[in-house]
Amino acid sequence: MEAALALRRQELALESEVEMEQRVADFVNERESEMLSNLEKQLAKRGELSKKEVSEIIKTLESEIRVKMEAALLDARHSAMEHYES
């Protein structure tokens, strides 16, 4: 009985982690859309950017997304583990 409960807790924690990873993936997709929109606006304002400038902008935005995604995933995992440990 106790082993079954432990397995169920583990299953619920994994399901929760999968759901949170999906939310993170959705967030990333939304952020990428925002990033492209912002880049298009910058292009419209500045005329033509050099390939180097565009590359730097994209790298910066990708880095920001990666940091936010990792932080959100870490928070989600921590929250899931706390929830199922209690």
Tab-separated table of N, CA and C in Angstrom:
chain	number	residue	atom	x	y	z
A	1	MET	N	0.827	-1.198	0.000
A	1	MET	CA	0.000	0.000	0.000
A	1	MET	C	0.870	1.260	0.000
A	2	GLU	N	1.880	1.240	0.866
A	2	GLU	CA	2.773	2.404	0.950
A	2	GLU	C	3.587	2.567	-0.333
A	3	ALA	N	3.989	1.439	-0.912
A	3	ALA	CA	4.736	1.494	-2.172
A	3	ALA	C	3.845	2.037	-3.287
A	4	ALA	N	2.581	1.639	-3.276
A	4	ALA	CA	1.646	2.131	-4.291
A	4	ALA	C	1.445	3.637	-4.152
A	5	LEU	N	1.365	4.110	-2.903
A	5	LEU	CA	1.228	5.553	-2.673
A	5	LEU	C	2.463	6.303	-3.150
A	6	ALA	N	3.618	5.736	-2.869
A	6	ALA	CA	4.866	6.374	-3.303
A	6	ALA	C	4.930	6.434	-4.827
A	7	LEU	N	4.531	5.331	-5.474
A	7	LEU	CA	4.520	5.313	-6.937
A	7	LEU	C	3.514	6.317	-7.494
A	8	ARG	N	2.363	6.419	-6.861
A	8	ARG	CA	1.343	7.375	-7.314
A	8	ARG	C	1.848	8.809	-7.154
A	9	ARG	N	2.513	9.087	-6.032
A	9	ARG	CA	3.087	10.421	-5.827
A	9	ARG	C	4.109	10.733	-6.909
A	10	GLN	N	4.927	9.744	-7.200
A	10	GLN	CA	5.944	9.921	-8.234
A	10	GLN	C	5.282	10.172	-9.593
A	11	GLU	N	4.235	9.413	-9.873
A	11	GLU	CA	3.506	9.581	-11.131
A	11	GLU	C	2.896	10.978	-11.222
A	12	LEU	N	2.285	11.429	-10.135
A	12	LEU	CA	1.690	12.767	-10.113
A	12	LEU	C	2.750	13.852	-10.270
A	13	ALA	N	3.896	13.651	-9.635
A	13	ALA	CA	4.983	14.625	-9.761
A	13	ALA	C	5.468	14.699	-11.204
A	14	LEU	N	5.588	13.539	-11.852
A	14	LEU	CA	6.021	13.519	-13.250
A	14	LEU	C	4.980	14.163	-14.160
A	15	GLU	N	3.710	13.876	-13.910
A	15	GLU	CA	2.649	14.501	-14.706
A	15	GLU	C	2.678	16.016	-14.541
A	16	SER	N	2.874	16.441	-13.304
A	16	SER	CA	2.942	17.880	-13.032
A	16	SER	C	4.134	18.506	-13.740
A	17	GLU	N	5.251	17.808	-13.721
A	17	GLU	CA	6.447	18.324	-14.392
A	17	GLU	C	6.222	18.427	-15.901
A	18	VAL	N	5.558	17.428	-16.475
A	18	VAL	CA	5.262	17.462	-17.913
A	18	VAL	C	4.352	18.644	-18.235
A	19	GLU	N	3.333	18.859	-17.394
A	19	GLU	CA	2.435	19.999	-17.607
A	19	GLU	C	3.202	21.316	-17.523
A	20	MET	N	4.089	21.409	-16.553
A	20	MET	CA	4.855	22.638	-16.388
A	20	MET	C	5.826	22.842	-17.542
A	21	GLU	N	6.409	21.757	-18.025
A	21	GLU	CA	7.291	21.867	-19.185
A	21	GLU	C	6.505	22.335	-20.408
A	22	GLN	N	5.253	21.883	-20.529
A	22	GLN	CA	4.412	22.334	-21.635
A	22	GLN	C	4.124	23.821	-21.513
A	23	ARG	N	3.866	24.268	-20.283
A	23	ARG	CA	3.626	25.703	-20.077
A	23	ARG	C	4.869	26.505	-20.415
A	24	VAL	N	6.031	25.965	-20.053
A	24	VAL	CA	7.285	26.648	-20.387
A	24	VAL	C	7.450	26.705	-21.903
A	25	ALA	N	7.151	25.595	-22.582
A	25	ALA	CA	7.261	25.567	-24.045
A	25	ALA	C	6.300	26.578	-24.671
A	26	ASP	N	5.085	26.667	-24.123
A	26	ASP	CA	4.129	27.664	-24.619
A	26	ASP	C	4.662	29.074	-24.403
A	27	PHE	N	5.254	29.295	-23.228
A	27	PHE	CA	5.837	30.603	-22.923
A	27	PHE	C	6.939	30.942	-23.925
A	28	VAL	N	7.771	29.957	-24.220
A	28	VAL	CA	8.869	30.174	-25.165
A	28	VAL	C	8.312	30.536	-26.541
A	29	ASN	N	7.286	29.824	-26.973
A	29	ASN	CA	6.684	30.132	-28.276
A	29	ASN	C	6.123	31.547	-28.307
A	30	GLU	N	5.447	31.935	-27.228
A	30	GLU	CA	4.912	33.301	-27.157
A	30	GLU	C	6.043	34.321	-27.175
A	31	ARG	N	7.085	34.032	-26.423
A	31	ARG	CA	8.215	34.963	-26.337
A	31	ARG	C	8.918	35.070	-27.688
A	32	GLU	N	9.039	33.948	-28.399
A	32	GLU	CA	9.653	33.989	-29.725
A	32	GLU	C	8.837	34.855	-30.673
A	33	SER	N	7.512	34.747	-30.576
A	33	SER	CA	6.647	35.590	-31.411
A	33	SER	C	6.853	37.060	-31.079
A	34	GLU	N	6.937	37.360	-29.781
A	34	GLU	CA	7.197	38.737	-29.359
A	34	GLU	C	8.542	39.212	-29.883
A	35	MET	N	9.534	38.318	-29.796
A	35	MET	CA	10.878	38.656	-30.243
A	35	MET	C	10.871	39.003	-31.731
A	36	LEU	N	10.200	38.191	-32.531
A	36	LEU	CA	10.136	38.454	-33.965
A	36	LEU	C	9.380	39.747	-34.255
A	37	SER	N	8.317	39.972	-33.508
A	37	SER	CA	7.550	41.206	-33.680
A	37	SER	C	8.406	42.424	-33.345
A	38	ASN	N	9.136	42.337	-32.235
A	38	ASN	CA	10.021	43.444	-31.844
A	38	ASN	C	11.110	43.673	-32.880
A	39	LEU	N	11.639	42.598	-33.404
A	39	LEU	CA	12.684	42.716	-34.414
A	39	LEU	C	12.129	43.382	-35.678
A	40	GLU	N	10.925	42.993	-36.065
A	40	GLU	CA	10.296	43.618	-37.233
A	40	GLU	C	10.075	45.113	-37.003
A	41	LYS	N	9.648	45.471	-35.790
A	41	LYS	CA	9.455	46.887	-35.460
A	41	LYS	C	10.776	47.641	-35.525
A	42	GLN	N	11.826	47.020	-34.992
A	42	GLN	CA	13.143	47.664	-35.027
A	42	GLN	C	13.612	47.840	-36.463
A	43	LEU	N	13.361	46.828	-37.272
A	43	LEU	CA	13.743	46.925	-38.681
A	43	LEU	C	12.996	48.063	-39.369
A	44	ALA	N	11.726	48.191	-39.057
A	44	ALA	CA	10.934	49.255	-39.670
A	44	ALA	C	11.436	50.628	-39.234
A	45	LYS	N	11.858	50.741	-37.981
A	45	LYS	CA	12.325	52.019	-37.455
A	45	LYS	C	13.715	52.380	-37.964
A	46	ARG	N	14.561	51.424	-38.045
A	46	ARG	CA	15.959	51.706	-38.335
A	46	ARG	C	16.331	51.524	-39.793
A	47	GLY	N	15.408	51.079	-40.577
A	47	GLY	CA	15.770	50.791	-41.956
A	47	GLY	C	16.421	49.425	-41.996
A	48	GLU	N	17.571	49.367	-42.569
A	48	GLU	CA	18.253	48.080	-42.668
A	48	GLU	C	19.318	47.954	-41.594
A	49	LEU	N	19.270	46.837	-40.904
A	49	LEU	CA	20.298	46.521	-39.919
A	49	LEU	C	21.324	45.611	-40.582
A	50	SER	N	22.509	45.698	-40.098
A	50	SER	CA	23.519	44.783	-40.621
A	50	SER	C	23.238	43.375	-40.090
A	51	LYS	N	23.765	42.381	-40.771
A	51	LYS	CA	23.579	41.002	-40.322
A	51	LYS	C	24.143	40.820	-38.920
A	52	LYS	N	25.235	41.503	-38.638
A	52	LYS	CA	25.851	41.395	-37.316
A	52	LYS	C	24.913	41.950	-36.243
A	53	GLU	N	24.288	43.090	-36.511
A	53	GLU	CA	23.364	43.681	-35.542
A	53	GLU	C	22.162	42.771	-35.299
A	54	VAL	N	21.615	42.224	-36.369
A	54	VAL	CA	20.475	41.314	-36.243
A	54	VAL	C	20.883	40.084	-35.444
A	55	SER	N	22.047	39.550	-35.735
A	55	SER	CA	22.545	38.378	-35.025
A	55	SER	C	22.707	38.667	-33.537
A	56	GLU	N	23.241	39.832	-33.211
A	56	GLU	CA	23.424	40.205	-31.805
A	56	GLU	C	22.081	40.359	-31.096
A	57	ILE	N	21.117	40.973	-31.763
A	57	ILE	CA	19.782	41.144	-31.178
A	57	ILE	C	19.149	39.783	-30.911
A	58	ILE	N	19.237	38.898	-31.887
A	58	ILE	CA	18.647	37.564	-31.743
A	58	ILE	C	19.325	36.792	-30.618
A	59	LYS	N	20.651	36.845	-30.547
A	59	LYS	CA	21.365	36.138	-29.480
A	59	LYS	C	20.960	36.662	-28.111
A	60	THR	N	20.827	37.979	-27.991
A	60	THR	CA	20.424	38.574	-26.717
A	60	THR	C	19.028	38.113	-26.323
A	61	LEU	N	18.104	38.167	-27.261
A	61	LEU	CA	16.733	37.755	-26.973
A	61	LEU	C	16.648	36.260	-26.668
A	62	GLU	N	17.390	35.442	-27.398
A	62	GLU	CA	17.403	34.002	-27.130
A	62	GLU	C	17.947	33.726	-25.736
A	63	SER	N	18.978	34.456	-25.355
A	63	SER	CA	19.559	34.295	-24.029
A	63	SER	C	18.542	34.652	-22.949
A	64	GLU	N	17.824	35.755	-23.155
A	64	GLU	CA	16.794	36.160	-22.197
A	64	GLU	C	15.716	35.090	-22.079
A	65	ILE	N	15.296	34.554	-23.209
A	65	ILE	CA	14.271	33.508	-23.207
A	65	ILE	C	14.780	32.279	-22.465
A	66	ARG	N	16.007	31.870	-22.755
A	66	ARG	CA	16.582	30.681	-22.127
A	66	ARG	C	16.638	30.843	-20.607
A	67	VAL	N	17.078	32.013	-20.147
A	67	VAL	CA	17.175	32.261	-18.708
A	67	VAL	C	15.792	32.198	-18.065
A	68	LYS	N	14.811	32.855	-18.689
A	68	LYS	CA	13.455	32.857	-18.136
A	68	LYS	C	12.850	31.460	-18.163
A	69	MET	N	13.103	30.717	-19.234
A	69	MET	CA	12.577	29.369	-19.357
A	69	MET	C	13.177	28.457	-18.283
A	70	GLU	N	14.489	28.530	-18.093
A	70	GLU	CA	15.144	27.698	-17.089
A	70	GLU	C	14.671	28.057	-15.684
A	71	ALA	N	14.490	29.340	-15.421
A	71	ALA	CA	14.005	29.767	-14.110
A	71	ALA	C	12.580	29.269	-13.875
A	72	ALA	N	11.732	29.376	-14.892
A	72	ALA	CA	10.344	28.916	-14.759
A	72	ALA	C	10.290	27.410	-14.552
A	73	LEU	N	11.107	26.679	-15.277
A	73	LEU	CA	11.132	25.227	-15.140
A	73	LEU	C	11.659	24.819	-13.770
A	74	LEU	N	12.698	25.488	-13.306
A	74	LEU	CA	13.254	25.196	-11.985
A	74	LEU	C	12.220	25.475	-10.903
A	75	ASP	N	11.530	26.610	-11.004
A	75	ASP	CA	10.475	26.931	-10.041
A	75	ASP	C	9.366	25.893	-10.079
A	76	ALA	N	8.992	25.472	-11.281
A	76	ALA	CA	7.923	24.491	-11.426
A	76	ALA	C	8.321	23.153	-10.812
A	77	ARG	N	9.536	22.725	-11.058
A	77	ARG	CA	10.005	21.455	-10.485
A	77	ARG	C	10.055	21.538	-8.969
A	78	HIS	N	10.567	22.653	-8.469
A	78	HIS	CA	10.669	22.842	-7.028
A	78	HIS	C	9.273	22.823	-6.406
A	79	SER	N	8.345	23.513	-7.027
A	79	SER	CA	6.971	23.574	-6.535
A	79	SER	C	6.324	22.191	-6.558
A	80	ALA	N	6.541	21.454	-7.636
A	80	ALA	CA	5.961	20.109	-7.748
A	80	ALA	C	6.529	19.184	-6.687
A	81	MET	N	7.826	19.259	-6.470
A	81	MET	CA	8.451	18.395	-5.470
A	81	MET	C	7.963	18.752	-4.070
A	82	GLU	N	7.837	20.040	-3.771
A	82	GLU	CA	7.331	20.457	-2.461
A	82	GLU	C	5.898	19.974	-2.268
A	83	HIS	N	5.108	20.086	-3.332
A	83	HIS	CA	3.699	19.710	-3.253
A	83	HIS	C	3.544	18.215	-2.970
A	84	TYR	N	4.346	17.392	-3.598
A	84	TYR	CA	4.179	15.950	-3.457
A	84	TYR	C	4.992	15.358	-2.320
A	85	GLU	N	5.892	16.129	-1.738
A	85	GLU	CA	6.629	15.642	-0.570
A	85	GLU	C	5.813	15.817	0.699
A	86	SER	N	4.888	16.756	0.670
A	86	SER	CA	4.095	17.012	1.880
A	86	SER	C	2.865	16.144	1.955
